[in-house]
N, CA, C and O of each residue as an XYZ file, in Angstrom:
848
protein
N     -15.916      3.692     -5.981
C     -14.616      3.991     -5.391
C     -14.011      2.696     -4.839
O     -14.647      1.994     -4.052
N     -12.794      2.389     -5.252
C     -12.111      1.163     -4.848
C     -10.779      1.505     -4.198
O     -10.075      2.407     -4.651
N     -10.433      0.784     -3.139
C      -9.163      0.993     -2.441
C      -8.494     -0.354     -2.225
O      -9.129     -1.312     -1.784
N      -7.210     -0.418     -2.541
C      -6.430     -1.646     -2.401
C      -5.254     -1.369     -1.468
O      -4.528     -0.393     -1.654
N      -5.066     -2.234     -0.460
C      -4.025     -2.030      0.544
C      -2.963     -3.120      0.456
O      -3.238     -4.266      0.103
N      -1.734     -2.716      0.793
C      -0.667     -3.697      0.980
C       0.399     -3.083      1.886
O       0.371     -1.891      2.191
N       1.347     -3.939      2.312
C       2.382     -3.476      3.244
C       3.746     -3.990      2.821
O       3.857     -4.936      2.041
N       4.793     -3.346      3.353
C       6.172     -3.744      3.085
C       6.950     -3.689      4.390
O       6.697     -2.831      5.236
N       7.887     -4.599      4.549
C       8.648     -4.645      5.794
C       7.946     -5.520      6.818
O       7.065     -6.308      6.474
N       8.339     -5.377      8.079
C       7.775     -6.191      9.146
C       7.619     -5.331     10.397
O       8.072     -4.188     10.444
N       6.970     -5.905     11.407
C       6.733     -5.162     12.646
C       7.671     -5.589     13.765
O       7.488     -5.190     14.915
N       8.675     -6.398     13.436
C       9.642     -6.823     14.450
C      10.496     -5.664     14.940
O      10.712     -4.691     14.218
N      10.979     -5.776     16.167
C      11.781     -4.703     16.771
C      13.246     -5.089     16.947
O      13.981     -4.383     17.638
N      13.686     -6.180     16.346
C      15.081     -6.588     16.458
C      15.882     -5.938     15.326
O      16.359     -6.606     14.409
N      16.012     -4.614     15.423
C      16.717     -3.877     14.384
C      18.192     -4.281     14.368
O      18.837     -4.382     15.411
N      18.699     -4.506     13.175
C      20.078     -4.956     13.048
C      20.234     -6.451     13.227
O      21.334     -6.985     13.090
N      19.129     -7.136     13.535
C      19.185     -8.585     13.750
C      18.066     -9.278     12.982
O      17.524    -10.289     13.429
N      17.728     -8.723     11.825
C      16.736     -9.358     10.973
C      15.481     -8.559     10.737
O      14.828     -8.742      9.709
N      15.115     -7.668     11.658
C      13.910     -6.861     11.474
C      14.213     -5.652     10.603
O      15.315     -5.104     10.647
N      13.235     -5.241      9.817
C      13.412     -4.050      8.989
C      13.301     -2.793      9.845
O      12.586     -2.782     10.846
N      14.001     -1.746      9.456
C      13.881     -0.474     10.180
C      12.504      0.143      9.968
O      11.951      0.765     10.875
N      11.955     -0.029      8.773
C      10.692      0.622      8.430
C       9.590     -0.411      8.206
O       9.817     -1.484      7.648
N       8.403     -0.054      8.655
C       7.193     -0.785      8.295
C       6.334      0.184      7.496
O       6.009      1.270      7.976
N       5.962     -0.206      6.272
C       5.328      0.706      5.327
C       3.971      0.135      4.902
O       3.868     -1.034      4.531
N       2.945      0.969      4.961
C       1.593      0.572      4.575
C       1.090      1.546      3.520
O       1.237      2.758      3.680
N       0.497      1.032      2.441
C       0.025      1.867      1.332
C      -1.404      1.510      0.959
O      -1.785      0.339      0.937
N      -2.193      2.550      0.663
C      -3.516      2.378      0.091
C      -3.566      3.016     -1.283
O      -3.191      4.179     -1.437
N      -4.026      2.272     -2.293
C      -4.173      2.773     -3.665
C      -5.662      2.958     -3.940
O      -6.456      2.034     -3.765
N      -6.028      4.157     -4.369
C      -7.425      4.547     -4.500
C      -7.775      4.848     -5.961
O      -7.092      5.621     -6.632
N      -8.857      4.219     -6.435
C      -9.443      4.546     -7.728
C     -10.788      5.201     -7.473
O     -11.671      4.590     -6.871
N     -10.953      6.436     -7.922
C     -12.231      7.113     -7.777
C     -13.268      6.580     -8.754
O     -14.470      6.653     -8.500
N     -12.798      6.048     -9.861
C     -13.686      5.602    -10.941
C     -13.451      4.120    -11.218
O     -12.319      3.707    -11.472
N     -14.497      3.332    -11.171
C     -14.368      1.892    -11.401
C     -13.948      1.567    -12.825
O     -13.208      0.610    -13.049
N     -14.405      2.340    -13.776
C     -14.010      2.097    -15.161
C     -12.512      2.310    -15.338
O     -11.854      1.580    -16.079
N     -11.977      3.320    -14.649
C     -10.528      3.553    -14.724
C      -9.777      2.406    -14.068
O      -8.718      1.999    -14.546
N     -10.319      1.885    -12.981
C      -9.700      0.729    -12.333
C      -9.679     -0.467    -13.293
O      -8.687     -1.192    -13.363
N     -10.767     -0.667    -14.022
C     -10.828     -1.762    -14.990
C      -9.807     -1.568    -16.101
O      -9.150     -2.523    -16.514
N      -9.670     -0.345    -16.585
C      -8.695     -0.080    -17.650
C      -7.268     -0.351    -17.162
O      -6.447     -0.903    -17.894
N      -6.989      0.040    -15.931
C      -5.654     -0.218    -15.377
C      -5.431     -1.716    -15.208
O      -4.352     -2.227    -15.507
N      -6.442     -2.408    -14.735
C      -6.381     -3.862    -14.593
C      -6.057     -4.511    -15.936
O      -5.204     -5.396    -16.012
N      -6.730     -4.077    -16.981
C      -6.510     -4.645    -18.311
C      -5.114     -4.319    -18.838
O      -4.497     -5.134    -19.523
N      -4.619     -3.118    -18.513
C      -3.269     -2.735    -18.945
C      -2.219     -3.626    -18.280
O      -1.219     -3.978    -18.906
N      -2.440     -3.987    -17.031
C      -1.508     -4.886    -16.340
C      -1.535     -6.257    -16.986
O      -0.494     -6.898    -17.128
N      -2.724     -6.717    -17.381
C      -2.816     -7.991    -18.107
C      -2.050     -7.928    -19.432
O      -1.334     -8.861    -19.793
N      -2.214     -6.817    -20.144
C      -1.491     -6.685    -21.420
C       0.009     -6.671    -21.197
O       0.758     -7.275    -21.964
N       0.454     -5.988    -20.154
C       1.883     -5.955    -19.855
C       2.392     -7.357    -19.513
O       3.489     -7.745    -19.915
N       1.594     -8.098    -18.776
C       1.992     -9.463    -18.414
C       2.181    -10.317    -19.677
O       3.148    -11.070    -19.789
N       1.267    -10.189    -20.600
C       1.363    -10.970    -21.837
C       2.542    -10.507    -22.696
O       3.289    -11.316    -23.246
N       2.684     -9.191    -22.794
C       3.744     -8.629    -23.636
C       5.126     -8.986    -23.111
O       6.055     -9.214    -23.886
N       5.254     -9.033    -21.797
C       6.565     -9.284    -21.191
C       6.866    -10.765    -21.024
O       7.923    -11.135    -20.512
N       5.929    -11.619    -21.458
C       6.160    -13.049    -21.351
C       6.078    -13.561    -19.931
O       6.721    -14.549    -19.577
N       5.267    -12.870    -19.100
C       5.164    -13.245    -17.683
C       3.812    -13.868    -17.379
O       3.237    -13.624    -16.318
N       3.308    -14.661    -18.294
C       1.997    -15.281    -18.126
C       1.926    -16.056    -16.817
O       2.788    -16.886    -16.529
N       0.885    -15.776    -16.022
C       0.702    -16.455    -14.749
C       1.514    -15.895    -13.613
O       1.420    -16.380    -12.485
N       2.313    -14.879    -13.886
C       3.189    -14.327    -12.854
C       2.457    -13.307    -11.995
O       1.689    -12.490    -12.503
N       2.702    -13.361    -10.684
C       2.203    -12.335     -9.780
C       3.268    -11.256     -9.639
O       4.426    -11.561     -9.355
N       2.885    -10.004     -9.834
C       3.842     -8.911     -9.740
C       4.008     -8.507     -8.281
O       3.077     -8.005     -7.652
N       5.204     -8.736     -7.757
C       5.557     -8.355     -6.391
C       6.866     -7.593     -6.451
O       7.849     -8.075     -7.015
N       6.878     -6.411     -5.872
C       8.042     -5.534     -5.981
C       9.311     -6.228     -5.501
O      10.356     -6.131     -6.143
N       9.218     -6.926     -4.374
C      10.411     -7.515     -3.768
C      11.032     -8.620     -4.613
O      12.197     -8.969     -4.420
N      10.257     -9.176     -5.552
C      10.730    -10.327     -6.310
C      11.023    -10.008     -7.769
O      11.223    -10.913     -8.578
N      11.047     -8.716     -8.105
C      11.249     -8.337     -9.501
C      12.571     -7.601     -9.681
O      12.953     -6.813     -8.816
N      13.274     -7.836    -10.780
C      14.485     -7.048    -11.068
C      14.100     -5.616    -11.435
O      12.964     -5.347    -11.823
N      15.053     -4.714    -11.308
C      14.775     -3.293    -11.543
C      14.223     -3.024    -12.934
O      13.314     -2.208    -13.089
N      14.755     -3.693    -13.944
C      14.293     -3.442    -15.317
C      12.816     -3.787    -15.454
O      12.072     -3.079    -16.132
N      12.392     -4.865    -14.818
C      10.999     -5.280    -14.876
C      10.120     -4.329    -14.072
O       9.002     -4.027    -14.489
N      10.611     -3.848    -12.917
C       9.870     -2.859    -12.128
C       9.622     -1.600    -12.948
O       8.519     -1.055    -12.964
N      10.668     -1.156    -13.625
C      10.557      0.047    -14.444
C       9.485     -0.118    -15.515
O       8.668      0.781    -15.712
N       9.477     -1.238    -16.198
C       8.494     -1.478    -17.253
C       7.075     -1.533    -16.677
O       6.132     -1.047    -17.301
N       6.929     -2.121    -15.496
C       5.607     -2.188    -14.871
C       5.071     -0.785    -14.613
O       3.937     -0.483    -14.983
N       5.867      0.073    -13.988
C       5.388      1.421    -13.664
C       5.141      2.251    -14.916
O       4.235      3.084    -14.939
N       5.926      2.032    -15.938
C       5.658      2.718    -17.201
C       4.322      2.276    -17.786
O       3.650      3.060    -18.456
N       3.933      1.030    -17.539
C       2.670      0.503    -18.066
C       1.452      1.071    -17.345
O       0.359      1.103    -17.911
N       1.630      1.523    -16.093
C       0.465      1.985    -15.309
C       0.472      3.482    -15.023
O      -0.503      4.004    -14.483
N       1.542      4.181    -15.370
C       1.692      5.554    -14.896
C       0.692      6.533    -15.513
O       0.517      7.630    -14.984
N       0.039      6.175    -16.601
C      -0.913      7.094    -17.230
C      -2.318      6.992    -16.635
O      -3.198      7.773    -16.999
N      -2.538      6.048    -15.732
C      -3.884      5.846    -15.195
C      -4.128      6.718    -13.968
O      -3.203      7.074    -13.238
N      -5.389      7.048    -13.768
C      -5.763      7.970    -12.702
C      -6.098      7.208    -11.427
O      -7.241      6.813    -11.194
N      -5.077      7.015    -10.619
C      -5.268      6.477     -9.281
C      -4.478      7.350     -8.315
O      -3.590      8.098     -8.722
N      -4.805      7.249     -7.054
C      -4.118      7.996     -6.014
C      -3.573      7.016     -4.986
O      -4.102      5.916     -4.830
N      -2.520      7.414     -4.288
C      -2.040      6.547     -3.214
C      -1.581      7.379     -2.018
O      -1.112      8.510     -2.147
N      -1.738      6.766     -0.859
C      -1.276      7.354      0.395
C      -0.468      6.299      1.127
O      -0.831      5.122      1.125
N       0.621      6.711      1.751
C       1.520      5.763      2.417
C       1.871      6.257      3.811
O       2.107      7.446      4.030
N       1.900      5.322      4.742
C       2.377      5.600      6.099
C       3.662      4.814      6.316
O       3.707      3.605      6.088
N       4.712      5.512      6.760
C       6.020      4.906      6.978
C       6.343      4.980      8.466
O       6.523      6.068      9.013
N       6.414      3.843      9.109
C       6.768      3.779     10.531
C       8.270      3.547     10.652
O       8.787      2.526     10.198
N       8.965      4.499     11.265
C      10.412      4.383     11.505
C      10.607      3.780     12.895
O      10.534      4.480     13.905
N      10.851      2.504     12.928
C      10.925      1.798     14.210
C      12.162      2.159     15.016
O      12.222      1.877     16.213
N      13.148      2.776     14.380
C      14.351      3.169     15.118
C      14.091      4.348     16.049
O      14.915      4.640     16.917
N      12.955      5.034     15.883
C      12.652      6.220     16.684
C      11.522      6.000     17.687
O      11.031      6.958     18.284
N      11.109      4.757     17.874
C      10.037      4.504     18.831
C      10.540      3.637     19.971
O      11.404      2.780     19.787
N       9.986      3.874     21.146
C      10.391      3.102     22.321
C       9.220      2.716     23.202
O       9.398      2.014     24.197
N       8.018      3.168     22.850
C       6.849      2.835     23.661
C       6.623      1.336     23.694
O       6.816      0.669     22.677
N       6.214      0.779     24.849
C       6.059     -0.674     24.971
C       5.026     -1.256     24.029
O       5.131     -2.426     23.661
N       4.026     -0.476     23.623
C       2.996     -0.986     22.733
C       3.530     -1.418     21.390
O       2.979     -2.329     20.771
N       4.584     -0.790     20.928
C       5.110     -1.116     19.608
C       5.956     -2.377     19.612
O       6.399     -2.821     18.553
N       6.191     -2.960     20.774
C       6.902     -4.230     20.822
C       5.942     -5.398     20.647
O       6.365     -6.554     20.637
N       4.674     -5.109     20.510
C       3.654     -6.103     20.197
C       3.266     -5.921     18.735
O       2.832     -4.838     18.343
N       3.416     -6.961     17.926
C       3.208     -6.810     16.477
C       1.778     -6.405     16.158
O       1.551     -5.635     15.225
N       0.808     -6.911     16.917
C      -0.585     -6.575     16.630
C      -0.865     -5.099     16.864
O      -1.603     -4.474     16.102
N      -0.270     -4.535     17.926
C      -0.435     -3.102     18.183
C       0.243     -2.283     17.093
O      -0.250     -1.229     16.691
N       1.375     -2.782     16.624
C       2.100     -2.081     15.562
C       1.270     -2.041     14.290
O       1.173     -0.995     13.648
N       0.671     -3.167     13.914
C      -0.217     -3.201     12.754
C      -1.401     -2.265     12.946
O      -1.752     -1.491     12.056
N      -2.012     -2.352     14.127
C      -3.215     -1.564     14.390
C      -2.930     -0.079     14.287
O      -3.673      0.654     13.634
N      -1.861      0.371     14.924
C      -1.584      1.805     14.924
C      -1.144      2.295     13.554
O      -1.492      3.408     13.160
N      -0.390      1.492     12.823
C       0.055      1.894     11.489
C      -1.129      2.009     10.541
O      -1.233      2.977      9.788
N      -2.025      1.021     10.573
C      -3.182      1.078      9.692
C      -4.126      2.208     10.101
O      -4.743      2.845      9.248
N      -4.234      2.453     11.399
C      -5.084      3.559     11.868
C      -4.574      4.888     11.333
O      -5.356      5.699     10.836
N      -3.275      5.118     11.431
C      -2.713      6.391     11.001
C      -2.799      6.556      9.482
O      -3.021      7.661      8.987
N      -2.625      5.461      8.751
C      -2.792      5.542      7.298
C      -4.231      5.876      6.950
O      -4.493      6.741      6.114
N      -5.167      5.183      7.599
C      -6.564      5.427      7.264
C      -6.981      6.842      7.623
O      -7.773      7.443      6.899
N      -6.473      7.393      8.720
C      -6.789      8.771      9.071
C      -6.358      9.724      7.961
O      -7.034     10.717      7.692
N      -5.238      9.421      7.321
C      -4.768     10.249      6.215
C      -5.672     10.119      4.988
O      -5.885     11.090      4.262
N      -6.199      8.917      4.762
C      -6.987      8.670      3.558
C      -8.464      9.018      3.728
O      -9.144      9.321      2.748
N      -8.961      8.978      4.951
C     -10.401      9.074      5.198
C     -11.080     10.264      4.517
O     -12.179     10.099      3.989
N     -10.469     11.463      4.504
C     -11.160     12.595      3.861
C     -11.413     12.394      2.369
O     -12.235     13.097      1.780
N     -10.715     11.440      1.754
C     -10.845     11.210      0.320
C     -11.785     10.050      0.000
O     -12.017      9.752     -1.172
N     -12.329      9.393      1.022
C     -13.124      8.186      0.816
C     -14.614      8.445      1.020
O     -15.026      9.164      1.929
N     -15.400      7.836      0.144
C     -16.856      7.851      0.300
C     -17.426      6.581     -0.338
O     -17.260      6.334     -1.533
N     -18.097      5.791      0.488
C     -18.687      4.527      0.023
C     -17.656      3.658     -0.700
O     -17.959      3.048     -1.725
N     -16.453      3.609     -0.165
C     -15.376      2.860     -0.811
C     -15.500      1.367     -0.543
O     -15.879      0.949      0.551
N     -15.177      0.580     -1.545
C     -15.001     -0.857     -1.374
C     -13.501     -1.108     -1.190
O     -12.699     -0.826     -2.081
N     -13.143     -1.633     -0.038
C     -11.741     -1.853      0.316
C     -11.387     -3.314      0.062
O     -12.102     -4.220      0.491
N     -10.281     -3.534     -0.637
C      -9.845     -4.886     -0.986
C      -8.469     -5.131     -0.371
O      -7.530     -4.367     -0.593
N      -8.365     -6.214      0.406
C      -7.128     -6.603      1.063
C      -6.633     -7.922      0.489
O      -7.413     -8.712     -0.044
N      -5.339     -8.150      0.604
C      -4.741     -9.382      0.097
C      -5.033    -10.528      1.049
O      -4.522    -10.556      2.169
N      -5.857    -11.476      0.605
C      -6.210    -12.622      1.438
C      -4.980    -13.454      1.783
O      -4.928    -14.091      2.835
N      -4.008    -13.445      0.907
C      -2.806    -14.259      1.115
C      -1.686    -13.466      1.783
O      -0.573    -13.971      1.932
N      -1.973    -12.232      2.185
C      -0.955    -11.409      2.826
C      -0.810    -11.732      4.299
O      -1.326    -12.740      4.784
N      -0.100    -10.862      5.004
C       0.106    -11.071      6.430
C      -1.237    -11.086      7.160
O      -2.003    -10.125      7.081
N      -1.515    -12.167      7.863
C      -2.835    -12.336      8.480
C      -3.100    -11.274      9.538
O      -4.218    -10.769      9.640
N      -2.073    -10.926     10.336
C      -2.264     -9.886     11.351
C      -2.613     -8.552     10.707
O      -3.500     -7.837     11.173
N      -1.903     -8.224      9.626
C      -2.179     -6.965      8.934
C      -3.613     -6.932      8.421
O      -4.321     -5.944      8.616
N      -4.044     -8.009      7.763
C      -5.389     -8.061      7.205
C      -6.431     -7.974      8.306
O      -7.395     -7.217      8.187
N      -6.252     -8.740      9.378
C      -7.244     -8.745     10.457
C      -7.332     -7.403     11.164
O      -8.425     -6.938     11.487
N      -6.186     -6.779     11.404
C      -6.190     -5.490     12.094
C      -6.830     -4.411     11.237
O      -7.580     -3.575     11.741
N      -6.538     -4.426      9.949
C      -7.110     -3.404      9.079
C      -8.615     -3.606      8.922
O      -9.370     -2.634      8.956
N      -9.059     -4.839      8.752
C     -10.491     -5.105      8.654
C     -11.204     -4.660      9.929
O     -12.259     -4.029      9.867
N     -10.634     -4.986     11.066
C     -11.251     -4.626     12.346
C     -11.326     -3.116     12.500
O     -12.350     -2.574     12.916
N     -10.241     -2.446     12.164
C     -10.234     -0.984     12.318
C     -11.250     -0.327     11.394
O     -12.003      0.549     11.818
N     -11.273     -0.742     10.146
C     -12.180     -0.123      9.183
C     -13.639     -0.329      9.581
O     -14.447      0.596      9.492
N     -13.971     -1.533     10.017
C     -15.351     -1.816     10.393
C     -15.773     -1.027     11.633
O     -16.942     -0.675     11.789
N     -14.794     -0.752     12.519
C     -15.118     -0.059     13.770
C     -15.135      1.448     13.610
O     -15.993      2.120     14.182
N     -14.196      1.992     12.838
C     -13.967      3.438     12.824
C     -14.246      4.129     11.496
O     -14.351      5.355     11.459
N     -14.365      3.393     10.431
C     -14.432      4.032      9.113
C     -15.640      4.932      8.961
O     -15.566      5.957      8.283
N     -16.734      4.571      9.571
C     -17.972      5.289      9.308
C     -18.479      6.062     10.517
O     -19.682      6.271     10.671
N     -17.552      6.484     11.374
C     -17.935      7.334     12.490
C     -18.397      8.687     11.944
O     -17.780      9.231     11.028
N     -19.463      9.219     12.497
C     -19.993     10.484     12.002
C     -21.016     10.256     10.907
O     -21.510      9.143     10.722
N     -21.328     11.318     10.184
C     -22.403     11.254      9.197
C     -21.966     10.668      7.860
O     -22.782     10.079      7.150
N     -20.707     10.819      7.509
C     -20.264     10.387      6.179
C     -19.783      8.933      6.223
O     -18.999      8.554      7.093
N     -20.261      8.133      5.279
C     -19.841      6.739      5.204
C     -18.630      6.645      4.296
O     -18.753      6.706      3.073
N     -17.460      6.498      4.900
C     -16.228      6.433      4.124
C     -16.076      5.087      3.437
O     -15.633      5.021      2.290
N     -16.440      4.010      4.130
C     -16.234      2.659      3.612
C     -17.565      1.921      3.532
O     -18.304      1.843      4.514
N     -17.856      1.391      2.372
C     -19.091      0.624      2.164
C     -18.907     -0.843      2.508
O     -19.787     -1.475      3.092
N     -17.736     -1.382      2.132
C     -17.515     -2.809      2.338
C     -16.021     -3.086      2.398
O     -15.223     -2.393      1.766
N     -15.650     -4.110      3.168
C     -14.264     -4.556      3.252
C     -14.232     -6.033      2.873
O     -14.953     -6.846      3.452
N     -13.398     -6.373      1.905
C     -13.312     -7.770      1.494
C     -11.870     -8.132      1.176
O     -11.005     -7.262      1.072
N     -11.626     -9.413      1.023
C     -10.291     -9.899      0.693
C     -10.323    -10.607     -0.663
O     -11.365    -11.086     -1.111
N      -9.162    -10.657     -1.296
C      -9.025    -11.362     -2.568
C      -7.607    -11.898     -2.649
O      -6.692    -11.333     -2.051
N      -7.422    -12.977     -3.381
C      -6.083    -13.544     -3.555
C      -5.260    -12.627     -4.448
O      -5.665    -12.318     -5.568
N      -4.123    -12.199     -3.961
C      -3.320    -11.224     -4.708
C      -2.892    -11.761     -6.063
O      -2.793    -10.995     -7.022
N      -2.637    -13.061     -6.166
C      -2.172    -13.588     -7.463
C      -3.270    -13.572     -8.514
O      -2.999    -13.776     -9.697
N      -4.519    -13.330     -8.089
C      -5.634    -13.229     -9.023
C      -6.105    -11.793     -9.228
O      -6.968    -11.538    -10.068
N      -5.551    -10.867     -8.477
C      -6.054     -9.486     -8.484
C      -4.933     -8.526     -8.861
O      -4.037     -8.262     -8.059
N      -4.985     -8.010    -10.078
C      -3.935     -7.117    -10.561
C      -3.806     -5.851     -9.727
O      -2.705     -5.316     -9.593
N      -4.902     -5.360     -9.164
C      -4.851     -4.080     -8.469
C      -4.343     -4.226     -7.040
O      -3.810     -3.269     -6.479
N      -4.495     -5.399     -6.444
C      -3.783     -5.688     -5.196
C      -2.288     -5.748     -5.481
O      -1.476     -5.283     -4.681
N      -1.931     -6.322     -6.625
C      -0.518     -6.345     -7.027
C       0.001     -4.933     -7.271
O       1.154     -4.635     -6.957
N      -0.834     -4.063     -7.825
C      -0.441     -2.662     -8.001
C      -0.135     -2.023     -6.649
O       0.841     -1.284     -6.521
N      -0.958     -2.302     -5.642
C      -0.704     -1.761     -4.303
C       0.626     -2.260     -3.761
O       1.363     -1.498     -3.134
N       0.939     -3.518     -3.991
C       2.232     -4.074     -3.589
C       3.374     -3.334     -4.267
O       4.367     -2.987     -3.628
N       3.227     -3.095     -5.568
C       4.288     -2.427     -6.317
C       4.475     -0.984     -5.866
O       5.607     -0.522     -5.720
N       3.381     -0.273     -5.646
C       3.474      1.117     -5.194
C       4.095      1.170     -3.805
O       4.967      1.998     -3.541
N       3.647      0.289     -2.921
C       4.199      0.252     -1.566
C       5.698     -0.026     -1.605
O       6.474      0.606     -0.888
N       6.094     -0.967     -2.440
C       7.513     -1.282     -2.561
C       8.334     -0.129     -3.104
O       9.464      0.097     -2.672
N       7.754      0.610     -4.068
C       8.475      1.753     -4.649
C       8.715      2.837     -3.607
O       9.787      3.441     -3.570
N       7.716      3.084     -2.759
C       7.881      4.091     -1.705
C       8.828      3.575     -0.631
O       9.697      4.314     -0.170
N       8.675      2.324     -0.228
C       9.532      1.755      0.811
C      10.997      1.798      0.415
O      11.870      1.999      1.259
N      11.265      1.611     -0.864
C      12.657      1.617     -1.329
C      13.315      2.974     -1.089
O      14.530      3.045     -0.905
N      12.543      4.030     -1.087
C      13.092      5.369     -0.850
C      13.706      5.488      0.535
O      14.591      6.315      0.756
N      13.243      4.669      1.464
C      13.707      4.754      2.849
C      14.590      3.578      3.245
O      15.459      3.717      4.106
N      14.379      2.441      2.635
C      15.096      1.240      3.060
C      16.351      0.956      2.254
O      17.126      0.067      2.605
N      16.556      1.701      1.180
C      17.709      1.443      0.320
C      18.671      2.622      0.347
O      18.255      3.777      0.430
N      19.942      2.322      0.277
C      20.956      3.373      0.211
C      21.437      3.593     -1.225
O      22.346      4.386     -1.469
N      20.823      2.887     -2.164
C      21.222      3.021     -3.571
C      20.937      4.425     -4.081
O      19.964      5.061     -3.674
N      21.792      4.899     -4.971
C      21.631      6.251     -5.492
C      20.356      6.438     -6.299
O      19.865      7.560     -6.417
N      19.813      5.366     -6.853
C      18.608      5.451     -7.687
C      17.377      4.988     -6.925
O      16.432      4.497     -7.543
N      17.356      5.127     -5.627
C      16.278      4.553     -4.818
C      14.916      5.197     -5.081
O      13.892      4.602     -4.744
N      14.872      6.403     -5.676
C      13.602      7.066     -5.971
C      13.144      6.872     -7.417
O      12.146      7.463     -7.828
N      13.846      6.070     -8.179
C      13.565      6.014     -9.610
C      12.151      5.520     -9.920
O      11.545      5.982    -10.887
N      11.620      4.609     -9.136
C      10.287      4.082     -9.413
C       9.204      5.016     -8.847
O       8.165      5.224     -9.473
N       9.457      5.558     -7.688
C       8.485      6.485     -7.099
C       8.309      7.710     -7.988
O       7.203      8.244     -8.080
N       9.350      8.157     -8.632
C       9.241      9.326     -9.513
C       8.205      9.102    -10.615
O       7.536     10.044    -11.039
N       8.075      7.873    -11.072
C       7.148      7.575    -12.160
C       5.688      7.701    -11.738
O       4.808      7.853    -12.586
N       5.426      7.640    -10.430
C       4.039      7.685     -9.950
C       3.811      8.819     -8.947
O       2.775      8.854     -8.282
N       4.755      9.732     -8.833
C       4.596     10.813     -7.842
C       3.397     11.699     -8.154
O       2.838     12.318     -7.249
N       2.996     11.770     -9.412
C       1.810     12.568     -9.747
C       0.541     11.937     -9.192
O      -0.503     12.588     -9.167
N       0.604     10.686     -8.748
C      -0.529      9.995     -8.142
C      -0.523     10.086     -6.611
O      -1.407      9.540     -5.950
N       0.459     10.765     -6.061
C       0.679     10.727     -4.612
C      -0.211     11.713     -3.859
O      -0.186     12.914     -4.128
N      -0.999     11.194     -2.913
C      -1.752     12.047     -1.999
C      -0.862     12.512     -0.861
O      -0.756     13.710     -0.597
N      -0.222     11.563     -0.186
C       0.618     11.884      0.960
C       1.493     10.689      1.305
O       1.070      9.538      1.199
N       2.718     10.981      1.718
C       3.577      9.988      2.345
C       3.957     10.553      3.704
O       4.658     11.560      3.802
N       3.491      9.897      4.732
C       3.706     10.376      6.101
C       4.716      9.487      6.803
O       4.532      8.272      6.876
N       5.773     10.079      7.317
C       6.797      9.364      8.068
C       6.572      9.638      9.556
O       6.478     10.792      9.976
N       6.488      8.573     10.342
C       6.227      8.732     11.783
C       7.037      7.705     12.569
O       7.190      6.565     12.131
N       7.562      8.110     13.742
C       7.588      9.502     14.213
C       8.764     10.239     13.599
O       9.641      9.631     12.985
N       8.776     11.535     13.766
C       9.948     12.322     13.419
C      10.834     12.389     14.664
O      10.433     11.980     15.754
N      12.023     12.903     14.479
C      12.942     12.994     15.625
C      12.383     13.849     16.748
O      12.761     13.672     17.906
N      11.482     14.779     16.420
C      10.954     15.689     17.441
C       9.763     15.113     18.198
O       9.475     15.547     19.313
N       9.057     14.127     17.600
C       7.902     13.598     18.307
C       8.032     12.113     18.631
O       7.046     11.463     18.980
N       9.246     11.577     18.517
C       9.475     10.172     18.846
C       9.077      9.895     20.288
O       9.321     10.708     21.179
N       8.469      8.752     20.504
C       8.050      8.364     21.860
C       8.568      6.979     22.211
O       8.315      6.485     23.310
């Protein structure tokens, strides 16, 4: 069992002055390592076919036509994903004005959603990603992942995203979900629709009724 994490947006609270309204965290889960390998190889084939040799696939840096082709290349593979969406416009607690607390709580809530589906998982994080995000997630997983009798996580490691197709897949999935909330474009769900059959849960927090 393999899990790849990535994030979209930022944890800043200067809404309307550079900070994103949403901070989005996604985990992509492969129950079968052979299926993960097949998906990895399909991404390599797509890279070669599209003339993108050496290119790292990042949702934020790709045109829509290229995003569409990427998701079409991976949509037949059996992976699952769970996403936590933090709506910073609805929070006021002092803890969320600290970026480290924001990372910690967002990753905690995402992992709580994923934990029932994990057993002896190897978790892979982007070594070149946001350092606070990586450190907070590693710390949380090592401390809380295996509470109780069931071992949800076997190991947590990092890898360079430009060398790891499945970390790039997590980036692309996270970006596709984030676009549903951060964009006002009429086609903002077009990429998520291609992978909705892989969706475990997308949790938006807080709602207007439980904002704190």
